[in-house]
PDB file of C-alpha atoms in Angstrom:
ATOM      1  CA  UNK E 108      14.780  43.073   4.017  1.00 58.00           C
ATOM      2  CA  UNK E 109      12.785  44.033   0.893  1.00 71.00           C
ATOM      3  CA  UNK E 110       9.480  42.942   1.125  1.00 78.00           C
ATOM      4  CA  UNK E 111       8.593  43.282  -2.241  1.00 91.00           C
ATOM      5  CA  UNK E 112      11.786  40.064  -2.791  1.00 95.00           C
ATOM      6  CA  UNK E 113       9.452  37.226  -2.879  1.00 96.00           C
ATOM      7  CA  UNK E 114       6.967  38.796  -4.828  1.00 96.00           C
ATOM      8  CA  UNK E 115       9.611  39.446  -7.488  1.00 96.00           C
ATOM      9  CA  UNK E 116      11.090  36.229  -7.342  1.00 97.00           C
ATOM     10  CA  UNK E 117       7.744  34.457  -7.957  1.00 97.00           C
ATOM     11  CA  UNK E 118       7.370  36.881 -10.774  1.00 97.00           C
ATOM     12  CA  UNK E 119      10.534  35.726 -12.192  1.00 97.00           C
ATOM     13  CA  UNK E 120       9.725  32.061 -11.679  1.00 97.00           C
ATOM     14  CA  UNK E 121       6.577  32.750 -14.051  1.00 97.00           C
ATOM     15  CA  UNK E 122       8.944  34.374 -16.347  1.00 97.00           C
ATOM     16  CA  UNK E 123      11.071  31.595 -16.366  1.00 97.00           C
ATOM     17  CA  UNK E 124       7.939  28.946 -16.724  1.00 97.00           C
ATOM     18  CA  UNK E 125       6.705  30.628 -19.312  1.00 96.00           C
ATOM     19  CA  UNK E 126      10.405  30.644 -21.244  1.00 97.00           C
ATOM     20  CA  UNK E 127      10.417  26.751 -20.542  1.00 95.00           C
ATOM     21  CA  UNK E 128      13.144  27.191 -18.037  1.00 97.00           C
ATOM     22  CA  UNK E 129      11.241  24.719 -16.190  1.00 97.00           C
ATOM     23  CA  UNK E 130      14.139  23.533 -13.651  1.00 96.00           C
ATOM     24  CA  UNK E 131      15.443  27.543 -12.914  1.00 97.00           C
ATOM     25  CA  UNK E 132      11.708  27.766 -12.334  1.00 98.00           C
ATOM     26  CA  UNK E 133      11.176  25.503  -9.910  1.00 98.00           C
ATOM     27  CA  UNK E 134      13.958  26.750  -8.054  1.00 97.00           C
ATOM     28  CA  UNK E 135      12.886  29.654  -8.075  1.00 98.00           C
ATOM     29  CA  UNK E 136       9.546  28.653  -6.709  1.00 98.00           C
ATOM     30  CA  UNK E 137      10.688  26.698  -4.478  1.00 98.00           C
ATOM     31  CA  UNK E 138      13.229  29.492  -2.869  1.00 97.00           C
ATOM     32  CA  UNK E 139      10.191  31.799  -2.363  1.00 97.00           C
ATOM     33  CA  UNK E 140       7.486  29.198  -0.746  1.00 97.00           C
ATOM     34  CA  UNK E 141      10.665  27.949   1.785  1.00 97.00           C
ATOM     35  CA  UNK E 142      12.305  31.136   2.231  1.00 96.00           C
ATOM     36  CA  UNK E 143       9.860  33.319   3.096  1.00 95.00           C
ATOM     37  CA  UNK E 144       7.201  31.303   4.396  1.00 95.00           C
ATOM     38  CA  UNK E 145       5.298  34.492   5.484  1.00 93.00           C
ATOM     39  CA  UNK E 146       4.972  35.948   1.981  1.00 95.00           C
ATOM     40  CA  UNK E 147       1.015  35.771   0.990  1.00 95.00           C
ATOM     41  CA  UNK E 148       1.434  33.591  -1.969  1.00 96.00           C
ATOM     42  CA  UNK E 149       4.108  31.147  -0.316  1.00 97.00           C
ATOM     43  CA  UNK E 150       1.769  27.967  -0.795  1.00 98.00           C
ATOM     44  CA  UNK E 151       1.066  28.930  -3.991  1.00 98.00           C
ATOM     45  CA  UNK E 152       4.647  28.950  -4.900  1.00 98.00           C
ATOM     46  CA  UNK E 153       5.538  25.591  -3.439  1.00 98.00           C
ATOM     47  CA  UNK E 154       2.651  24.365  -5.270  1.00 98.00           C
ATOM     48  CA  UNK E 155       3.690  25.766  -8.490  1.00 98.00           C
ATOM     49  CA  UNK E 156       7.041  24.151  -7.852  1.00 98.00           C
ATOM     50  CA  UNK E 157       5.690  20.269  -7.749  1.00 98.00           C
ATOM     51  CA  UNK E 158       3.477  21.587 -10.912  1.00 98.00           C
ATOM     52  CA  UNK E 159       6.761  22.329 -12.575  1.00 97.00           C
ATOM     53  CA  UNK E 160       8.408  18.788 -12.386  1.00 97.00           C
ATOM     54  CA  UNK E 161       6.031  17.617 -15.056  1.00 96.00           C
ATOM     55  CA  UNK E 162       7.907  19.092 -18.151  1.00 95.00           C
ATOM     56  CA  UNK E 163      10.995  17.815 -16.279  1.00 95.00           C
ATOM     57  CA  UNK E 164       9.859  14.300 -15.840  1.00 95.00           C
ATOM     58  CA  UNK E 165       8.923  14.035 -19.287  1.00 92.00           C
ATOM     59  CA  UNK E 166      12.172  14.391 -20.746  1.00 91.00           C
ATOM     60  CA  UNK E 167      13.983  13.039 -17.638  1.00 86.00           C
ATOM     61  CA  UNK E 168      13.605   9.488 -19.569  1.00 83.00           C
ATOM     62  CA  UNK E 169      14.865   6.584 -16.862  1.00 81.00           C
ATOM     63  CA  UNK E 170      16.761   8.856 -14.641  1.00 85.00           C
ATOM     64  CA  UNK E 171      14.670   8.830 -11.819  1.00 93.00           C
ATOM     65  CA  UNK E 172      16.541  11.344  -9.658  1.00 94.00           C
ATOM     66  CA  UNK E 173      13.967  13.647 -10.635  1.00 95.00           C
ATOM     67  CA  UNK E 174      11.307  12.022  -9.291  1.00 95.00           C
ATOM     68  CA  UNK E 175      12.899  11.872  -6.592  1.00 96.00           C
ATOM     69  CA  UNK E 176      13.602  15.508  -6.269  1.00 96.00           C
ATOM     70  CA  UNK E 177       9.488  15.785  -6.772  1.00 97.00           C
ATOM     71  CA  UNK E 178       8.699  13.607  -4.006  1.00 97.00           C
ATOM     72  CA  UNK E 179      10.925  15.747  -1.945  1.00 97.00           C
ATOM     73  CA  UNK E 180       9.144  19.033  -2.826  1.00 98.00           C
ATOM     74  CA  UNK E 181       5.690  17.424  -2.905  1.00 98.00           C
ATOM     75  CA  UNK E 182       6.940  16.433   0.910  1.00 98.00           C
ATOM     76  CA  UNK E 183       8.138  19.266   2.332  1.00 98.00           C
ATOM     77  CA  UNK E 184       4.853  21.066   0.764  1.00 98.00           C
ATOM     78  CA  UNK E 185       2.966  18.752   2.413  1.00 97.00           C
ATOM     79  CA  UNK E 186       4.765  19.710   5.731  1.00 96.00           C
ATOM     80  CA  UNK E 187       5.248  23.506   5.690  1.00 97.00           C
ATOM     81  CA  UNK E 188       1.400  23.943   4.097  1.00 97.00           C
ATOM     82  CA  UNK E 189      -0.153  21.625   6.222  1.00 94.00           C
ATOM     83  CA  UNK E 190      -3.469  23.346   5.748  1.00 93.00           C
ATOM     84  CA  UNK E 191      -3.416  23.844   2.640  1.00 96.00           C
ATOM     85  CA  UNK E 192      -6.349  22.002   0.955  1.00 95.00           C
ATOM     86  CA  UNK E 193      -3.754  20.703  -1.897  1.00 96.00           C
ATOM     87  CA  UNK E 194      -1.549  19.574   0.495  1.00 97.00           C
ATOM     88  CA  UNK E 195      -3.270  16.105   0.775  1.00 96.00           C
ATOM     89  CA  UNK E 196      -3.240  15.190  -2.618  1.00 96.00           C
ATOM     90  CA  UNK E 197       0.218  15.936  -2.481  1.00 97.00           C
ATOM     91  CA  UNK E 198       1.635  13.619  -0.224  1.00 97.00           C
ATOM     92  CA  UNK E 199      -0.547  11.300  -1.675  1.00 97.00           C
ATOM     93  CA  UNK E 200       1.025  11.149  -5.016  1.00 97.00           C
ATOM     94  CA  UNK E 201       4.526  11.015  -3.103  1.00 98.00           C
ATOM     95  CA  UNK E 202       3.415   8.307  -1.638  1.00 98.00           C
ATOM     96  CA  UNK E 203       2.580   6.705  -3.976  1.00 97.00           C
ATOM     97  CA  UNK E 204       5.924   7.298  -6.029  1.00 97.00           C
ATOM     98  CA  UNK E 205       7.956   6.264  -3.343  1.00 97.00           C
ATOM     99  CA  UNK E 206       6.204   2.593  -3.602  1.00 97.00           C
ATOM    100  CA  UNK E 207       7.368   3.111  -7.286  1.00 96.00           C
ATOM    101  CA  UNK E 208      10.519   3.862  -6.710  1.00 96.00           C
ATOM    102  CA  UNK E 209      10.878   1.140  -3.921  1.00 97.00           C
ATOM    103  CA  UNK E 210      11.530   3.024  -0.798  1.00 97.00           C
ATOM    104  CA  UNK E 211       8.912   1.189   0.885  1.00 98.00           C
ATOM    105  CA  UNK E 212      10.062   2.462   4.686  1.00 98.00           C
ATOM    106  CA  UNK E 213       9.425   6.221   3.261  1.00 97.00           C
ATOM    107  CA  UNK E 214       6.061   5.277   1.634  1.00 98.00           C
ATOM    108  CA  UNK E 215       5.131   4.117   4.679  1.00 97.00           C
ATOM    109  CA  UNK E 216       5.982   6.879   6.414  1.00 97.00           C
ATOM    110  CA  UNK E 217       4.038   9.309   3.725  1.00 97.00           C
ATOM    111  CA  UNK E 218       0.635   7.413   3.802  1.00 96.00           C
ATOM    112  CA  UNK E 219       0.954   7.489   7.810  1.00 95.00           C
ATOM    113  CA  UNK E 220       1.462  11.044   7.803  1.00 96.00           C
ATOM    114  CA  UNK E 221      -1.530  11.499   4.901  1.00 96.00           C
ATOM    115  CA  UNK E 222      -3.858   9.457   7.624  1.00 93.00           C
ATOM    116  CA  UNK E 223      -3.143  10.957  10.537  1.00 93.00           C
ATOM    117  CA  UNK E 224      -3.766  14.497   9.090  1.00 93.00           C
ATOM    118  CA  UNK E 225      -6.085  16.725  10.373  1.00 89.00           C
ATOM    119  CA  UNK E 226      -8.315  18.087   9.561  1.00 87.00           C
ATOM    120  CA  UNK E 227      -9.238  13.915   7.862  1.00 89.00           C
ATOM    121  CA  UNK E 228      -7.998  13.718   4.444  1.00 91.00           C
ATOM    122  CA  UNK E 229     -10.948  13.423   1.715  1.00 87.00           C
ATOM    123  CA  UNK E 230     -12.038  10.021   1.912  1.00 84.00           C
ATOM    124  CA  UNK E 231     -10.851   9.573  -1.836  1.00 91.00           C
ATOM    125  CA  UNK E 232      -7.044   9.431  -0.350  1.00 94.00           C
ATOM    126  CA  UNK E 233      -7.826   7.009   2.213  1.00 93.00           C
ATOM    127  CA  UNK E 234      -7.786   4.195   0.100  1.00 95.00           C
ATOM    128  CA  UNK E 235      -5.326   4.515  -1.713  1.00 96.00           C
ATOM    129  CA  UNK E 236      -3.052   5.664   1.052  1.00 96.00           C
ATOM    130  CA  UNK E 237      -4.100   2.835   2.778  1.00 95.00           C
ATOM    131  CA  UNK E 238      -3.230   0.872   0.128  1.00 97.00           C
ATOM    132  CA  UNK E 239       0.631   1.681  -0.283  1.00 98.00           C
ATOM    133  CA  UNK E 240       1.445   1.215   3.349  1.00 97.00           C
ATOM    134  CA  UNK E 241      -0.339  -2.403   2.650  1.00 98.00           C
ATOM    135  CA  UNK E 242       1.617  -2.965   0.031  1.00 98.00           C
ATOM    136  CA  UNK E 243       4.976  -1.436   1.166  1.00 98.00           C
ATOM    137  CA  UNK E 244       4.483  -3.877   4.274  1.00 98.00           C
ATOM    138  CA  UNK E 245       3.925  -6.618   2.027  1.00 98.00           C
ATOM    139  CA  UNK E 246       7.436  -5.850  -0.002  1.00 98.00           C
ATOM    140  CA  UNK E 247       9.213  -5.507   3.429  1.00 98.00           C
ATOM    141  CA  UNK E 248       8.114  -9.225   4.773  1.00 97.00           C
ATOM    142  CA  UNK E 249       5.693  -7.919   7.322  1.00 98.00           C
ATOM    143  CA  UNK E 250       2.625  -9.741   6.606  1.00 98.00           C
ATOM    144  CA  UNK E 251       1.025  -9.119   9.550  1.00 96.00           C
ATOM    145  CA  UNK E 252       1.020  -5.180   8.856  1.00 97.00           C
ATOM    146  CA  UNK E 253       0.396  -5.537   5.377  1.00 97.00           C
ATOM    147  CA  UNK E 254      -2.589  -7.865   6.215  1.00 97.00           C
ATOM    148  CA  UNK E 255      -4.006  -5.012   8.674  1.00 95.00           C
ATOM    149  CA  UNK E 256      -3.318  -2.396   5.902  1.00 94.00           C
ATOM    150  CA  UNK E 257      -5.547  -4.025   3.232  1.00 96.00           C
ATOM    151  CA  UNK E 258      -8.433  -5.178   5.519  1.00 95.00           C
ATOM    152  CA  UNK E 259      -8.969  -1.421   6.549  1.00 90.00           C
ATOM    153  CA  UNK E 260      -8.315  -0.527   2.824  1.00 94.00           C
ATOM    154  CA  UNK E 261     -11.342  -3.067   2.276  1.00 95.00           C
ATOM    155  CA  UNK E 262     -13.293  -1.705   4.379  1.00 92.00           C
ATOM    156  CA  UNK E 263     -13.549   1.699   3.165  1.00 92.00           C
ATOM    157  CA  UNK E 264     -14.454   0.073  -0.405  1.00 94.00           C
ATOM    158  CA  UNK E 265     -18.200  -0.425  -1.560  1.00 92.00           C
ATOM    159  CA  UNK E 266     -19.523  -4.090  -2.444  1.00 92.00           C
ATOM    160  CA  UNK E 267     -18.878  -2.595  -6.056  1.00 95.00           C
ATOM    161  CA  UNK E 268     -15.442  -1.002  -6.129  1.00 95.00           C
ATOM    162  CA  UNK E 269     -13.069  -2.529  -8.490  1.00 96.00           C
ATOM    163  CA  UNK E 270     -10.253  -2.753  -6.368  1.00 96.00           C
ATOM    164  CA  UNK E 271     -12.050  -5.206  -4.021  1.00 96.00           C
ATOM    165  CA  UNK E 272     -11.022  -8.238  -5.902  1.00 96.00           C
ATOM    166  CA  UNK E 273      -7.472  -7.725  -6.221  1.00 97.00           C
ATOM    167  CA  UNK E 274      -6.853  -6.611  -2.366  1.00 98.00           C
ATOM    168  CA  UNK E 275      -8.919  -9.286  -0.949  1.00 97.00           C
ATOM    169  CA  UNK E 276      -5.713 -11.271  -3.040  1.00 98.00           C
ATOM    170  CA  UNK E 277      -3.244  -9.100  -1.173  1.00 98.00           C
ATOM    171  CA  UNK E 278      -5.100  -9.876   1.975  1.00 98.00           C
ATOM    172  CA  UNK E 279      -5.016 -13.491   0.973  1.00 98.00           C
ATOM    173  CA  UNK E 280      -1.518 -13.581   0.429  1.00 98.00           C
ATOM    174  CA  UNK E 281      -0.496 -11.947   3.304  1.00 98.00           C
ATOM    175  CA  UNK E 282      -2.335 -14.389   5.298  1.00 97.00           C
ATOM    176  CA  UNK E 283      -0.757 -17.118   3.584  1.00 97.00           C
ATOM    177  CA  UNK E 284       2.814 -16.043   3.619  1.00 97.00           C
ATOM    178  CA  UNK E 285       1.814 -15.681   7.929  1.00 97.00           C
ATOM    179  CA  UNK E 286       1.059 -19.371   7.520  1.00 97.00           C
ATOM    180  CA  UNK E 287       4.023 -20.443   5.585  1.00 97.00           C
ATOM    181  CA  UNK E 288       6.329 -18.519   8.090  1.00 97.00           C
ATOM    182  CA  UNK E 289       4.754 -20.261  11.064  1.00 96.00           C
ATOM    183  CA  UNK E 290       5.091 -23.485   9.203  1.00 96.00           C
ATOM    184  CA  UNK E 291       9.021 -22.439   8.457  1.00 96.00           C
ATOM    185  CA  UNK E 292       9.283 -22.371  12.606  1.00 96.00           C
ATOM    186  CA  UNK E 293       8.257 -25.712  12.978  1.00 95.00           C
ATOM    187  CA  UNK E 294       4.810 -24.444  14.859  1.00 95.00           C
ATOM    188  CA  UNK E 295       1.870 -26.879  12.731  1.00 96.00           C
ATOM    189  CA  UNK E 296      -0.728 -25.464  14.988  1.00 96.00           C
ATOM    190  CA  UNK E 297      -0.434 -22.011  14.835  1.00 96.00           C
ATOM    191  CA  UNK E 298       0.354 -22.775  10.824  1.00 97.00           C
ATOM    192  CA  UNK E 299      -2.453 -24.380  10.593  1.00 97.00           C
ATOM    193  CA  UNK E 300      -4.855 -21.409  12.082  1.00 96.00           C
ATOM    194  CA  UNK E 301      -3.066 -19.197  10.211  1.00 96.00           C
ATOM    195  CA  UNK E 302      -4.027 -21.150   6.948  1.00 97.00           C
ATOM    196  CA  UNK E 303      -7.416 -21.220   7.926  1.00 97.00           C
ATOM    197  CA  UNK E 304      -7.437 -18.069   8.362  1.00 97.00           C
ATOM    198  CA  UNK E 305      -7.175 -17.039   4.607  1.00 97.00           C
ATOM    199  CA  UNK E 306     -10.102 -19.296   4.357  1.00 96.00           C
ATOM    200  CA  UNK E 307     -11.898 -17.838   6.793  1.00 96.00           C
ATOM    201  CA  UNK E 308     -11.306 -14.252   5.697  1.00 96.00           C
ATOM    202  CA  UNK E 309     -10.972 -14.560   2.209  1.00 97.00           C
ATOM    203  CA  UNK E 310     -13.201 -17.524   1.244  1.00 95.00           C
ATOM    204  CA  UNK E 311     -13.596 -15.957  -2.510  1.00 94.00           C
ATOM    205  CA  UNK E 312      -9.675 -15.579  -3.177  1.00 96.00           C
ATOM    206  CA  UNK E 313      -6.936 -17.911  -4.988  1.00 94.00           C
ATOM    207  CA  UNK E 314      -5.394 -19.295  -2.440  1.00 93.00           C
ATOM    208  CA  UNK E 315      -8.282 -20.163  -0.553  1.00 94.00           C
ATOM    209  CA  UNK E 316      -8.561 -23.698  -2.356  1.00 92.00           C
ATOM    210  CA  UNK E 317      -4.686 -24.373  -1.118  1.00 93.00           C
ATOM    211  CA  UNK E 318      -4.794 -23.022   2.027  1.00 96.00           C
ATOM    212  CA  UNK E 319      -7.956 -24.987   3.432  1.00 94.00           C
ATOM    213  CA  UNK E 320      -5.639 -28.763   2.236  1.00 91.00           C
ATOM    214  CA  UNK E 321      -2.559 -27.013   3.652  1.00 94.00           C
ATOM    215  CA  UNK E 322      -4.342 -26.005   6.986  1.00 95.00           C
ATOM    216  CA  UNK E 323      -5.883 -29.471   7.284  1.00 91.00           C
ATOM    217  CA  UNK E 324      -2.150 -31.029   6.773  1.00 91.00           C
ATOM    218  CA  UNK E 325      -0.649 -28.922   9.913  1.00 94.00           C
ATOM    219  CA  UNK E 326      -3.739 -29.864  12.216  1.00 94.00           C
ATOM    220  CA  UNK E 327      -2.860 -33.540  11.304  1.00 91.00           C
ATOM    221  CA  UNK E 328       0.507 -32.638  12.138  1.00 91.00           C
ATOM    222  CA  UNK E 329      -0.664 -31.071  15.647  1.00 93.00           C
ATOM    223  CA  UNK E 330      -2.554 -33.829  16.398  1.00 90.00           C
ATOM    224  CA  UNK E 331      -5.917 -31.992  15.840  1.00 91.00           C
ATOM    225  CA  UNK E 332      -7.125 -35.040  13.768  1.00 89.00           C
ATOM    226  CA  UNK E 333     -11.321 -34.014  14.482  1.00 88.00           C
ATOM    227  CA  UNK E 334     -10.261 -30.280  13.056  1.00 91.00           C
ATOM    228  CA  UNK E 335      -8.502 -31.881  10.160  1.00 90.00           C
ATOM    229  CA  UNK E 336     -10.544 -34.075   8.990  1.00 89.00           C
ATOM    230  CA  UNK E 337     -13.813 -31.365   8.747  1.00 90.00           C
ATOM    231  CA  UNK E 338     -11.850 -29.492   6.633  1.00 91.00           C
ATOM    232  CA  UNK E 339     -10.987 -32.577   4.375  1.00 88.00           C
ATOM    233  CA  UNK E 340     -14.243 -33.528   4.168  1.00 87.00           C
ATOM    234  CA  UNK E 341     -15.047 -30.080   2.830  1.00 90.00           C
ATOM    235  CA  UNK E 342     -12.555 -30.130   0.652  1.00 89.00           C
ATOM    236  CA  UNK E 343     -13.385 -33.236  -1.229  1.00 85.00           C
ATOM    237  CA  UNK E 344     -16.952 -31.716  -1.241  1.00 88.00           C
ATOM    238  CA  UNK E 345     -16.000 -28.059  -2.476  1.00 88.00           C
ATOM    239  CA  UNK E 346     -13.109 -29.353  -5.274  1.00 86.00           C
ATOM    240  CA  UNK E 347     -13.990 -32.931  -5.746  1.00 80.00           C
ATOM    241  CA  UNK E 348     -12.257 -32.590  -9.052  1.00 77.00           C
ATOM    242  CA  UNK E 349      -9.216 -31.105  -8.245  1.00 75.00           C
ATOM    243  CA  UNK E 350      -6.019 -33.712  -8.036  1.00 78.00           C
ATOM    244  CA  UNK E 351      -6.085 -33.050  -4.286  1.00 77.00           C
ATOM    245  CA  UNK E 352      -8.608 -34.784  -3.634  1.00 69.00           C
ATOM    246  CA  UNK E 353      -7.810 -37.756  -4.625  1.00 65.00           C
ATOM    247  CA  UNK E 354      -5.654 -37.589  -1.442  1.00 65.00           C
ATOM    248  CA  UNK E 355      -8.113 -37.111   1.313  1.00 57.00           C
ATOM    249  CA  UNK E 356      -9.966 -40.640   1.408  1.00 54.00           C
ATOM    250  CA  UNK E 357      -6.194 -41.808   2.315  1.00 52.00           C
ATOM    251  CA  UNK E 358      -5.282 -39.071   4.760  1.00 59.00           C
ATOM    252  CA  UNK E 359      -9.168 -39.164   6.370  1.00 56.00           C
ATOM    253  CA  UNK E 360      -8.842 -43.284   6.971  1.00 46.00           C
ATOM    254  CA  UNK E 361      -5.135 -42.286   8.322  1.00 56.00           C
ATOM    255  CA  UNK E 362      -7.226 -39.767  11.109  1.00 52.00           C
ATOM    256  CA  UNK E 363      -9.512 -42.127  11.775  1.00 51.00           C
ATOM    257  CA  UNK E 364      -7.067 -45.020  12.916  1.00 51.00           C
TER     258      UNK E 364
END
């Protein structure tokens, strides 16, 4: 075969950029990085491809079948170029789509494959990879793996980054929505640790202040009553003016009987 035929089909795909045929351009691209994966500027072309779904998304309006399409190429890119220092980023973004476009199962799957590159991925993907499995988990129901995924997100954040707040919420919830399914199987003890847990871990988030009441109700109901009534007693000391805790004097005298 002619080996000047990728060389003049990336050619034409410039041509065809460069006339706003952006979709016979990608194509085109795309033919010449996955059909001859030898050719010298292969990489380049599959590149140019996922470059060329921005003109296309912007008029694509709600139809998301072209994002789609773009995760697909920013995929396989990711897969055939490997080594290719834009290959990262890449999968990255298509991650991060696929989180958009709710196919949590094949987010996952992206940000695993983004971690478990090598050579590591810059540590400015790590994050936020991190942070769509987390959250992909977290639309799925599996709050234990969603939990995992944001306290490794956390700690690859400084003290200062702005994204520490609102995952140390995700983290929260997770660990609260462990509780509530424990407490859903009948099983106040492990409920209860589970509660305390988001207290434990996250004593700055939101649902600390219902979790440490709600943990101290399921050790009452395991018969823990010493456990219980600690965390009452902190309680009333902590929020003494939420309505709460105008509860615990009745459900401390109730332990202590």
């Amino acid at each position: 075969e002619d080996e000047r035929v990728p060389e003049m089909g990336f050619l034409l795909a410039e041509t065809r950029t460069e006339a706003g045929q952006h979709a016979e351009a990608v194509q085109t691209f795309e033919w010449v990085a996955y059909e001859y994966p030898d050719y010298e500027r292969a990489a380049d072309a599959g590149y140019a491809a996922i470059v060329g779904y921005k003109p296309l998304l912007e008029s694509a309006g709600d139809d998301d079948s072209v994002l789609q399409k773009k995760v697909d190429s920013q995929v396989l890119f990711a897969s055939r170029f490997s080594s290719d220092e834009r290959a990262p980023a890449a999968l990255n973004d298509a991650a991060a789509s696929r989180l958009d476009l709710e196919a949590y199962a094949a987010a996952i799957s992206a940000s695993a494959t983004l971690l478990n590159m090598q050579p590591a991925p810059p540590a400015t993907l790590v994050v936020p990879a991190g942070l769509v499995m987390a959250h992909s988990y977290f639309e799925l129901g599996d709050f234990m793996e969603s939990a995992a995924g944001y306290r490794i997100s956390l700690a690859q954040m400084s003290s200062s980054d702005e994204r520490r707040e609102p995952t140390t919420e995700r983290l929260a919830a997770s660990l609260y929505r462990q509780a509530e399914l424990a407490a859903a199987d009948g099983d106040a003890l492990s409920a209860a640790r589970e509660f305390e847990r988001v207290v434990a871990e996250t004593p700055s988030a939101s649902f600390r202040r219902q979790a440490q009441f709600d943990a101290a109700q399921k050790y009452m109901e395991a018969g823990e009553y010493q456990r219980a009534n600690q965390l009452l007693q902190d309680f009333r000391r902590r929020y003494k003016d939420d309505p709460l805790a105008g509860d615990v004097p009745l459900k401390l005298v109730y332990n202590f009987e």
